[in-house]
PDB file of C-alpha atoms in Angstrom:
ATOM      1  CA  MET X 854     -16.482 -67.409  44.440  1.00  0.00           C
ATOM      2  CA  ILE X 855     -17.381 -68.031  48.236  1.00  0.00           C
ATOM      3  CA  VAL X 856     -21.428 -66.654  46.256  1.00  0.00           C
ATOM      4  CA  SER X 857     -20.379 -69.370  43.821  1.00  0.00           C
ATOM      5  CA  ALA X 858     -19.807 -72.397  46.336  1.00  0.00           C
ATOM      6  CA  VAL X 859     -23.062 -70.926  48.148  1.00  0.00           C
ATOM      7  CA  LEU X 860     -25.071 -71.287  46.028  1.00  0.00           C
ATOM      8  CA  ALA X 861     -23.895 -74.715  44.402  1.00  0.00           C
ATOM      9  CA  ALA X 862     -24.098 -75.754  47.734  1.00  0.00           C
ATOM     10  CA  ALA X 863     -27.328 -74.821  48.316  1.00  0.00           C
ATOM     11  CA  ALA X 864     -28.675 -76.066  44.965  1.00  0.00           C
ATOM     12  CA  LEU X 865     -26.927 -80.107  45.790  1.00  0.00           C
ATOM     13  CA  ALA X 866     -28.692 -79.172  49.301  1.00  0.00           C
ATOM     14  CA  ALA X 867     -31.997 -78.759  47.875  1.00  0.00           C
ATOM     15  CA  PRO X 868     -34.770 -82.459  47.391  1.00  0.00           C
ATOM     16  CA  PRO X 869     -34.979 -83.649  43.835  1.00  0.00           C
ATOM     17  CA  PRO X 870     -38.571 -82.660  41.639  1.00  0.00           C
ATOM     18  CA  SER X 871     -40.884 -84.645  42.974  1.00  0.00           C
ATOM     19  CA  ASN X 872     -44.148 -85.641  40.753  1.00  0.00           C
ATOM     20  CA  ARG X 873     -46.837 -84.689  42.786  1.00  0.00           C
ATOM     21  CA  PHE X 874     -49.858 -83.913  40.079  1.00  0.00           C
ATOM     22  CA  PRO X 875     -49.379 -87.067  38.236  1.00  0.00           C
ATOM     23  CA  ALA X 876     -52.734 -86.346  36.083  1.00  0.00           C
ATOM     24  CA  ALA X 877     -51.424 -83.118  35.180  1.00  0.00           C
ATOM     25  CA  ALA X 878     -50.274 -84.257  32.094  1.00  0.00           C
ATOM     26  CA  ALA X 879     -48.574 -86.670  29.765  1.00  0.00           C
ATOM     27  CA  SER X 880     -45.640 -83.963  30.424  1.00  0.00           C
ATOM     28  CA  TYR X 881     -45.556 -81.291  33.864  1.00  0.00           C
ATOM     29  CA  LEU X 882     -43.251 -79.005  35.112  1.00  0.00           C
ATOM     30  CA  VAL X 883     -43.180 -76.665  38.373  1.00  0.00           C
ATOM     31  CA  ALA X 884     -40.572 -74.124  39.290  1.00  0.00           C
ATOM     32  CA  ILE X 885     -40.520 -71.239  41.893  1.00  0.00           C
ATOM     33  CA  ASP X 886     -37.657 -69.088  41.690  1.00  0.00           C
ATOM     34  CA  GLY X 887     -36.029 -70.906  38.970  1.00  0.00           C
ATOM     35  CA  ARG X 888     -35.409 -74.142  41.522  1.00  0.00           C
ATOM     36  CA  VAL X 889     -38.016 -77.234  39.740  1.00  0.00           C
ATOM     37  CA  VAL X 890     -39.474 -78.574  42.137  1.00  0.00           C
ATOM     38  CA  TRP X 891     -41.673 -80.859  40.424  1.00  0.00           C
ATOM     39  CA  GLU X 892     -42.374 -83.117  37.734  1.00  0.00           C
ATOM     40  CA  LYS X 893     -43.508 -85.629  35.221  1.00  0.00           C
ATOM     41  CA  ALA X 894     -41.760 -86.607  32.221  1.00  0.00           C
ATOM     42  CA  ALA X 895     -40.008 -83.125  32.341  1.00  0.00           C
ATOM     43  CA  GLU X 896     -37.740 -84.584  29.373  1.00  0.00           C
ATOM     44  CA  ARG X 897     -39.305 -86.322  27.351  1.00  0.00           C
ATOM     45  CA  PRO X 898     -39.630 -84.977  23.828  1.00  0.00           C
ATOM     46  CA  ARG X 899     -43.834 -84.539  22.796  1.00  0.00           C
ATOM     47  CA  PRO X 900     -45.741 -82.354  20.474  1.00  0.00           C
ATOM     48  CA  PRO X 901     -44.873 -78.241  21.744  1.00  0.00           C
ATOM     49  CA  ALA X 902     -48.301 -77.437  19.121  1.00  0.00           C
ATOM     50  CA  SER X 903     -47.864 -73.437  19.443  1.00  0.00           C
ATOM     51  CA  LEU X 904     -45.742 -73.263  22.456  1.00  0.00           C
ATOM     52  CA  THR X 905     -43.671 -73.035  19.082  1.00  0.00           C
ATOM     53  CA  LYS X 906     -44.265 -69.638  19.208  1.00  0.00           C
ATOM     54  CA  LEU X 907     -41.893 -69.304  21.799  1.00  0.00           C
ATOM     55  CA  MET X 908     -38.929 -70.089  20.065  1.00  0.00           C
ATOM     56  CA  THR X 909     -40.239 -67.666  16.747  1.00  0.00           C
ATOM     57  CA  ALA X 910     -40.666 -65.020  18.529  1.00  0.00           C
ATOM     58  CA  LEU X 911     -36.949 -65.646  20.532  1.00  0.00           C
ATOM     59  CA  VAL X 912     -35.659 -65.302  17.096  1.00  0.00           C
ATOM     60  CA  LEU X 913     -37.549 -62.439  15.821  1.00  0.00           C
ATOM     61  CA  LEU X 914     -35.956 -59.711  18.462  1.00  0.00           C
ATOM     62  CA  GLU X 915     -33.083 -61.241  18.734  1.00  0.00           C
ATOM     63  CA  SER X 916     -32.505 -60.640  14.787  1.00  0.00           C
ATOM     64  CA  LYS X 917     -32.121 -57.049  14.457  1.00  0.00           C
ATOM     65  CA  TRP X 918     -35.579 -57.281  15.275  1.00  0.00           C
ATOM     66  CA  ASP X 919     -37.334 -53.822  13.890  1.00  0.00           C
ATOM     67  CA  PRO X 920     -41.460 -53.706  14.652  1.00  0.00           C
ATOM     68  CA  ALA X 921     -42.001 -50.419  12.581  1.00  0.00           C
ATOM     69  CA  PRO X 922     -41.284 -51.926   8.823  1.00  0.00           C
ATOM     70  CA  PRO X 923     -44.480 -52.990   7.065  1.00  0.00           C
ATOM     71  CA  VAL X 924     -44.799 -56.750   6.599  1.00  0.00           C
ATOM     72  CA  ARG X 925     -46.723 -57.771   2.816  1.00  0.00           C
ATOM     73  CA  VAL X 926     -48.754 -61.052   3.347  1.00  0.00           C
ATOM     74  CA  SER X 927     -47.746 -63.456   1.053  1.00  0.00           C
ATOM     75  CA  ALA X 928     -50.397 -65.858  -0.859  1.00  0.00           C
ATOM     76  CA  ARG X 929     -48.864 -68.764   2.323  1.00  0.00           C
ATOM     77  CA  ALA X 930     -48.701 -66.389   4.538  1.00  0.00           C
ATOM     78  CA  ALA X 931     -53.265 -65.954   3.765  1.00  0.00           C
ATOM     79  CA  ALA X 932     -53.573 -69.502   3.458  1.00  0.00           C
ATOM     80  CA  ALA X 933     -51.990 -70.756   6.749  1.00  0.00           C
ATOM     81  CA  THR X 934     -54.932 -72.710   8.491  1.00  0.00           C
ATOM     82  CA  GLY X 935     -55.566 -73.653  12.276  1.00  0.00           C
ATOM     83  CA  SER X 936     -55.597 -70.282  14.849  1.00  0.00           C
ATOM     84  CA  ARG X 937     -55.883 -66.992  12.467  1.00  0.00           C
ATOM     85  CA  ALA X 938     -55.377 -63.219  12.342  1.00  0.00           C
ATOM     86  CA  GLY X 939     -57.031 -63.095   9.010  1.00  0.00           C
ATOM     87  CA  LEU X 940     -54.743 -61.319   7.277  1.00  0.00           C
ATOM     88  CA  ARG X 941     -55.213 -61.415   2.916  1.00  0.00           C
ATOM     89  CA  ALA X 942     -52.719 -61.626   1.188  1.00  0.00           C
ATOM     90  CA  ARG X 943     -51.076 -58.572  -0.513  1.00  0.00           C
ATOM     91  CA  GLU X 944     -51.907 -56.534   2.414  1.00  0.00           C
ATOM     92  CA  THR X 945     -49.699 -54.555   4.682  1.00  0.00           C
ATOM     93  CA  ILE X 946     -49.181 -54.430   8.546  1.00  0.00           C
ATOM     94  CA  SER X 947     -46.360 -53.802  10.827  1.00  0.00           C
ATOM     95  CA  ALA X 948     -44.007 -56.266  12.035  1.00  0.00           C
ATOM     96  CA  SER X 949     -44.643 -54.967  15.470  1.00  0.00           C
ATOM     97  CA  GLN X 950     -48.586 -56.144  15.013  1.00  0.00           C
ATOM     98  CA  LEU X 951     -48.017 -59.155  13.744  1.00  0.00           C
ATOM     99  CA  LEU X 952     -45.413 -59.888  16.622  1.00  0.00           C
ATOM    100  CA  GLU X 953     -48.481 -58.942  19.067  1.00  0.00           C
ATOM    101  CA  ALA X 954     -51.110 -61.366  16.493  1.00  0.00           C
ATOM    102  CA  MET X 955     -49.202 -64.437  17.055  1.00  0.00           C
ATOM    103  CA  LEU X 956     -48.639 -64.236  20.610  1.00  0.00           C
ATOM    104  CA  VAL X 957     -51.623 -63.166  22.013  1.00  0.00           C
ATOM    105  CA  ALA X 958     -54.331 -64.990  19.307  1.00  0.00           C
ATOM    106  CA  SER X 959     -51.979 -67.934  18.397  1.00  0.00           C
ATOM    107  CA  ALA X 960     -51.868 -66.401  14.481  1.00  0.00           C
ATOM    108  CA  ASN X 961     -50.420 -68.699  12.385  1.00  0.00           C
ATOM    109  CA  ASP X 962     -51.222 -66.264   9.013  1.00  0.00           C
ATOM    110  CA  ALA X 963     -48.779 -63.590  11.429  1.00  0.00           C
ATOM    111  CA  CYS X 964     -46.884 -65.626  12.542  1.00  0.00           C
ATOM    112  CA  ILE X 965     -46.017 -67.386   8.961  1.00  0.00           C
ATOM    113  CA  ALA X 966     -45.553 -63.660   7.753  1.00  0.00           C
ATOM    114  CA  LEU X 967     -43.035 -62.808  10.662  1.00  0.00           C
ATOM    115  CA  ALA X 968     -40.472 -66.407   9.258  1.00  0.00           C
ATOM    116  CA  GLU X 969     -40.867 -65.376   5.397  1.00  0.00           C
ATOM    117  CA  HIS X 970     -40.384 -61.480   6.120  1.00  0.00           C
ATOM    118  CA  ALA X 971     -36.536 -62.355   8.271  1.00  0.00           C
ATOM    119  CA  ALA X 972     -35.982 -65.533   7.018  1.00  0.00           C
ATOM    120  CA  GLY X 973     -37.322 -65.279   3.348  1.00  0.00           C
ATOM    121  CA  SER X 974     -39.404 -68.409   3.729  1.00  0.00           C
ATOM    122  CA  ALA X 975     -40.304 -70.244   6.547  1.00  0.00           C
ATOM    123  CA  SER X 976     -38.189 -72.917   5.490  1.00  0.00           C
ATOM    124  CA  ALA X 977     -35.153 -70.811   6.442  1.00  0.00           C
ATOM    125  CA  PHE X 978     -36.559 -70.081   9.612  1.00  0.00           C
ATOM    126  CA  VAL X 979     -36.964 -72.429  11.012  1.00  0.00           C
ATOM    127  CA  LEU X 980     -33.541 -73.670   9.836  1.00  0.00           C
ATOM    128  CA  ARG X 981     -32.751 -70.231  12.259  1.00  0.00           C
ATOM    129  CA  MET X 982     -34.774 -71.513  15.259  1.00  0.00           C
ATOM    130  CA  ASN X 983     -32.794 -75.508  15.405  1.00  0.00           C
ATOM    131  CA  ALA X 984     -30.467 -73.385  15.200  1.00  0.00           C
ATOM    132  CA  ARG X 985     -30.793 -71.008  17.578  1.00  0.00           C
ATOM    133  CA  ALA X 986     -32.009 -74.650  19.973  1.00  0.00           C
ATOM    134  CA  ARG X 987     -29.315 -76.126  20.116  1.00  0.00           C
ATOM    135  CA  GLU X 988     -26.960 -72.954  20.546  1.00  0.00           C
ATOM    136  CA  MET X 989     -29.575 -73.192  24.017  1.00  0.00           C
ATOM    137  CA  GLY X 990     -28.435 -76.227  24.829  1.00  0.00           C
ATOM    138  CA  LEU X 991     -32.164 -78.082  24.407  1.00  0.00           C
ATOM    139  CA  SER X 992     -31.135 -81.443  23.034  1.00  0.00           C
ATOM    140  CA  ALA X 993     -35.026 -82.843  23.454  1.00  0.00           C
ATOM    141  CA  THR X 994     -36.178 -80.276  21.006  1.00  0.00           C
ATOM    142  CA  SER X 995     -36.349 -79.662  16.870  1.00  0.00           C
ATOM    143  CA  PHE X 996     -38.916 -78.265  15.048  1.00  0.00           C
ATOM    144  CA  ALA X 997     -40.329 -78.551  11.480  1.00  0.00           C
ATOM    145  CA  ASN X 998     -42.612 -75.595  10.971  1.00  0.00           C
ATOM    146  CA  PRO X 999     -42.623 -72.469  12.740  1.00  0.00           C
ATOM    147  CA  CYS X1000     -46.109 -72.207  14.090  1.00  0.00           C
ATOM    148  CA  GLY X1001     -46.587 -75.379  16.527  1.00  0.00           C
ATOM    149  CA  HIS X1002     -48.409 -77.957  13.606  1.00  0.00           C
ATOM    150  CA  ASP X1003     -47.962 -81.528  14.253  1.00  0.00           C
ATOM    151  CA  ASP X1004     -45.048 -82.707  12.754  1.00  0.00           C
ATOM    152  CA  PRO X1005     -42.403 -85.992  13.172  1.00  0.00           C
ATOM    153  CA  MET X1006     -38.982 -83.769  13.813  1.00  0.00           C
ATOM    154  CA  GLN X1007     -41.786 -80.934  16.391  1.00  0.00           C
ATOM    155  CA  ARG X1008     -40.992 -82.007  19.154  1.00  0.00           C
ATOM    156  CA  SER X1009     -40.039 -80.246  22.805  1.00  0.00           C
ATOM    157  CA  SER X1010     -39.874 -81.729  26.408  1.00  0.00           C
ATOM    158  CA  ALA X1011     -41.211 -79.666  29.136  1.00  0.00           C
ATOM    159  CA  ARG X1012     -37.683 -78.872  30.571  1.00  0.00           C
ATOM    160  CA  ASP X1013     -36.399 -77.033  27.565  1.00  0.00           C
ATOM    161  CA  LEU X1014     -39.622 -75.334  27.358  1.00  0.00           C
ATOM    162  CA  ARG X1015     -39.501 -73.312  30.557  1.00  0.00           C
ATOM    163  CA  VAL X1016     -35.803 -72.953  29.804  1.00  0.00           C
ATOM    164  CA  LEU X1017     -37.138 -71.328  26.844  1.00  0.00           C
ATOM    165  CA  ALA X1018     -39.447 -69.776  27.908  1.00  0.00           C
ATOM    166  CA  GLU X1019     -37.061 -67.775  30.127  1.00  0.00           C
ATOM    167  CA  ALA X1020     -35.327 -66.898  27.745  1.00  0.00           C
ATOM    168  CA  ALA X1021     -38.188 -65.560  25.730  1.00  0.00           C
ATOM    169  CA  MET X1022     -39.269 -63.665  28.650  1.00  0.00           C
ATOM    170  CA  ALA X1023     -35.927 -61.899  29.392  1.00  0.00           C
ATOM    171  CA  HIS X1024     -36.945 -59.827  26.314  1.00  0.00           C
ATOM    172  CA  PRO X1025     -38.910 -56.717  27.297  1.00  0.00           C
ATOM    173  CA  GLU X1026     -40.528 -56.695  24.333  1.00  0.00           C
ATOM    174  CA  ILE X1027     -41.806 -60.713  24.432  1.00  0.00           C
ATOM    175  CA  ALA X1028     -42.971 -59.838  27.972  1.00  0.00           C
ATOM    176  CA  ARG X1029     -45.468 -57.109  26.941  1.00  0.00           C
ATOM    177  CA  VAL X1030     -47.138 -58.745  25.086  1.00  0.00           C
ATOM    178  CA  VAL X1031     -48.028 -62.466  26.189  1.00  0.00           C
ATOM    179  CA  ALA X1032     -49.477 -60.322  28.845  1.00  0.00           C
ATOM    180  CA  LEU X1033     -51.885 -58.495  26.809  1.00  0.00           C
ATOM    181  CA  ARG X1034     -55.341 -60.428  27.204  1.00  0.00           C
ATOM    182  CA  GLU X1035     -56.504 -58.089  24.390  1.00  0.00           C
ATOM    183  CA  THR X1036     -54.381 -56.020  20.687  1.00  0.00           C
ATOM    184  CA  ARG X1037     -56.105 -54.304  17.197  1.00  0.00           C
ATOM    185  CA  LEU X1038     -54.364 -54.802  14.040  1.00  0.00           C
ATOM    186  CA  THR X1039     -54.748 -52.442  12.111  1.00  0.00           C
ATOM    187  CA  THR X1040     -53.599 -52.663   8.350  1.00  0.00           C
ATOM    188  CA  ALA X1041     -51.942 -50.423   6.165  1.00  0.00           C
ATOM    189  CA  GLY X1042     -55.599 -50.296   3.711  1.00  0.00           C
ATOM    190  CA  GLY X1043     -56.726 -48.463   6.636  1.00  0.00           C
ATOM    191  CA  ARG X1044     -58.625 -52.957   7.739  1.00  0.00           C
ATOM    192  CA  THR X1045     -59.015 -53.087  11.551  1.00  0.00           C
ATOM    193  CA  LEU X1046     -58.948 -56.608  13.501  1.00  0.00           C
ATOM    194  CA  THR X1047     -60.290 -56.735  16.699  1.00  0.00           C
ATOM    195  CA  LEU X1048     -57.572 -59.532  18.835  1.00  0.00           C
ATOM    196  CA  LYS X1049     -57.808 -61.559  22.497  1.00  0.00           C
ATOM    197  CA  THR X1050     -55.621 -63.876  23.954  1.00  0.00           C
ATOM    198  CA  GLY X1051     -55.924 -67.918  24.179  1.00  0.00           C
ATOM    199  CA  ASN X1052     -54.553 -67.678  27.611  1.00  0.00           C
ATOM    200  CA  VAL X1053     -57.796 -68.079  29.886  1.00  0.00           C
ATOM    201  CA  LEU X1054     -55.047 -67.257  33.308  1.00  0.00           C
ATOM    202  CA  LEU X1055     -54.597 -63.974  32.196  1.00  0.00           C
ATOM    203  CA  GLY X1056     -56.936 -61.513  33.736  1.00  0.00           C
ATOM    204  CA  SER X1057     -58.518 -65.360  36.371  1.00  0.00           C
ATOM    205  CA  VAL X1058     -55.277 -65.762  38.690  1.00  0.00           C
ATOM    206  CA  GLN X1059     -54.101 -63.427  40.846  1.00  0.00           C
ATOM    207  CA  GLY X1060     -50.256 -62.530  39.008  1.00  0.00           C
ATOM    208  CA  VAL X1061     -50.121 -64.381  36.330  1.00  0.00           C
ATOM    209  CA  HIS X1062     -48.748 -62.122  33.502  1.00  0.00           C
ATOM    210  CA  GLY X1063     -47.849 -65.074  30.567  1.00  0.00           C
ATOM    211  CA  VAL X1064     -46.926 -66.783  28.535  1.00  0.00           C
ATOM    212  CA  LYS X1065     -48.290 -69.234  26.350  1.00  0.00           C
ATOM    213  CA  SER X1066     -50.887 -71.334  25.345  1.00  0.00           C
ATOM    214  CA  GLY X1067     -51.275 -74.278  21.982  1.00  0.00           C
ATOM    215  CA  TYR X1068     -53.282 -77.331  21.137  1.00  0.00           C
ATOM    216  CA  THR X1069     -53.256 -79.830  18.333  1.00  0.00           C
ATOM    217  CA  PRO X1070     -54.592 -83.163  17.578  1.00  0.00           C
ATOM    218  CA  GLY X1071     -51.653 -84.662  18.276  1.00  0.00           C
ATOM    219  CA  ALA X1072     -50.081 -82.381  21.022  1.00  0.00           C
ATOM    220  CA  GLY X1073     -53.045 -82.263  22.869  1.00  0.00           C
ATOM    221  CA  LYS X1074     -53.624 -78.929  25.108  1.00  0.00           C
ATOM    222  CA  CYS X1075     -50.913 -77.365  26.325  1.00  0.00           C
ATOM    223  CA  LEU X1076     -49.649 -74.319  28.625  1.00  0.00           C
ATOM    224  CA  VAL X1077     -46.691 -72.277  29.939  1.00  0.00           C
ATOM    225  CA  ALA X1078     -48.110 -70.161  32.561  1.00  0.00           C
ATOM    226  CA  ALA X1079     -45.825 -67.489  34.744  1.00  0.00           C
ATOM    227  CA  ALA X1080     -46.190 -65.278  37.746  1.00  0.00           C
ATOM    228  CA  GLU X1081     -45.830 -63.282  40.655  1.00  0.00           C
ATOM    229  CA  ARG X1082     -46.870 -61.947  43.486  1.00  0.00           C
ATOM    230  CA  ASN X1083     -44.943 -60.853  46.203  1.00  0.00           C
ATOM    231  CA  GLY X1084     -41.907 -61.369  44.301  1.00  0.00           C
ATOM    232  CA  THR X1085     -42.416 -64.854  44.267  1.00  0.00           C
ATOM    233  CA  LYS X1086     -42.059 -66.460  41.029  1.00  0.00           C
ATOM    234  CA  VAL X1087     -43.510 -69.171  39.332  1.00  0.00           C
ATOM    235  CA  LEU X1088     -43.560 -70.956  36.235  1.00  0.00           C
ATOM    236  CA  VAL X1089     -46.126 -74.018  34.847  1.00  0.00           C
ATOM    237  CA  VAL X1090     -45.124 -76.248  31.413  1.00  0.00           C
ATOM    238  CA  LEU X1091     -47.869 -78.321  30.825  1.00  0.00           C
ATOM    239  CA  LEU X1092     -47.955 -80.627  27.544  1.00  0.00           C
ATOM    240  CA  ASP X1093     -50.769 -82.438  26.803  1.00  0.00           C
ATOM    241  CA  ALA X1094     -53.063 -81.397  29.926  1.00  0.00           C
ATOM    242  CA  LYS X1095     -57.276 -82.533  29.742  1.00  0.00           C
ATOM    243  CA  ASP X1096     -58.249 -79.855  32.074  1.00  0.00           C
ATOM    244  CA  ARG X1097     -55.236 -76.577  31.483  1.00  0.00           C
ATOM    245  CA  TRP X1098     -56.759 -73.818  33.053  1.00  0.00           C
ATOM    246  CA  TRP X1099     -57.465 -75.729  36.089  1.00  0.00           C
ATOM    247  CA  THR X1100     -55.122 -77.377  36.131  1.00  0.00           C
ATOM    248  CA  ALA X1101     -52.795 -74.841  35.294  1.00  0.00           C
ATOM    249  CA  ALA X1102     -54.532 -72.449  38.050  1.00  0.00           C
ATOM    250  CA  ALA X1103     -54.137 -75.437  40.969  1.00  0.00           C
ATOM    251  CA  LEU X1104     -50.878 -75.532  40.635  1.00  0.00           C
ATOM    252  CA  VAL X1105     -50.022 -71.621  40.234  1.00  0.00           C
ATOM    253  CA  GLU X1106     -52.003 -72.131  43.805  1.00  0.00           C
ATOM    254  CA  ALA X1107     -49.458 -74.955  45.217  1.00  0.00           C
ATOM    255  CA  ALA X1108     -46.515 -73.282  44.135  1.00  0.00           C
ATOM    256  CA  PHE X1109     -47.410 -69.780  45.765  1.00  0.00           C
ATOM    257  CA  ASP X1110     -48.130 -72.067  49.277  1.00  0.00           C
ATOM    258  CA  GLU X1111     -45.179 -74.111  48.800  1.00  0.00           C
ATOM    259  CA  ALA X1112     -43.207 -71.039  48.217  1.00  0.00           C
ATOM    260  CA  ARG X1113     -44.757 -69.318  51.687  1.00  0.00           C
ATOM    261  CA  ALA X1114     -44.092 -72.794  53.821  1.00  0.00           C
ATOM    262  CA  LYS X1115     -40.591 -72.283  52.852  1.00  0.00           C
ATOM    263  CA  ARG X1116     -40.261 -68.720  54.742  1.00  0.00           C
TER     264      ARG X1116
END
């Protein structure tokens, strides 16, 4: 009880988030060790693009996830538009490899294949995603598809995406996959596909170990970036950023500078 009271008092004493970087994005958020320090329009619903796949991965991992079974790729999955792994209809590949394709290369064909495998259809899987969003209290979030395609009902906010990213990263398998800079898939028929990450920050900004990038015409350039240095954790969410890579790198550095200054 004493510890809880101290933590509550500390939270009340912490200054509210400021909009220190108004040009960073249409909506953004920066958290240091779980506390939001800077934000802009962080509660405003916006198209989340492929950041949606964080919820897809979370629902999969929470649904008696078995990485081993082969997944048969449907014609619908193989015909998915946008980012793709290059899967072909009727070929099979393990669920674990599809998860890597979905999170590393944002492959929509892998995303649809996993959703169909888990729930029978993509639309049925979306019902699970929306139910999970409600359970998590993500009031600005709704999904119309599992991959992030633009749709009037495909919405989230920087604040909701921060909560979602932290929940997803609590799963070791998701945390492992989003840190990969490259993955290689091998189908049951022996076909090999090599995919590279869409997260430019991996390997270029010290301490960055995820999480997910995304783009659609409606959403613009989006990103959730996680970094850790010397025990300090930073999370950045950008929605519709003109230059997400330089902006995210600058926000990560500014956050670590802020953390050092507060010590």
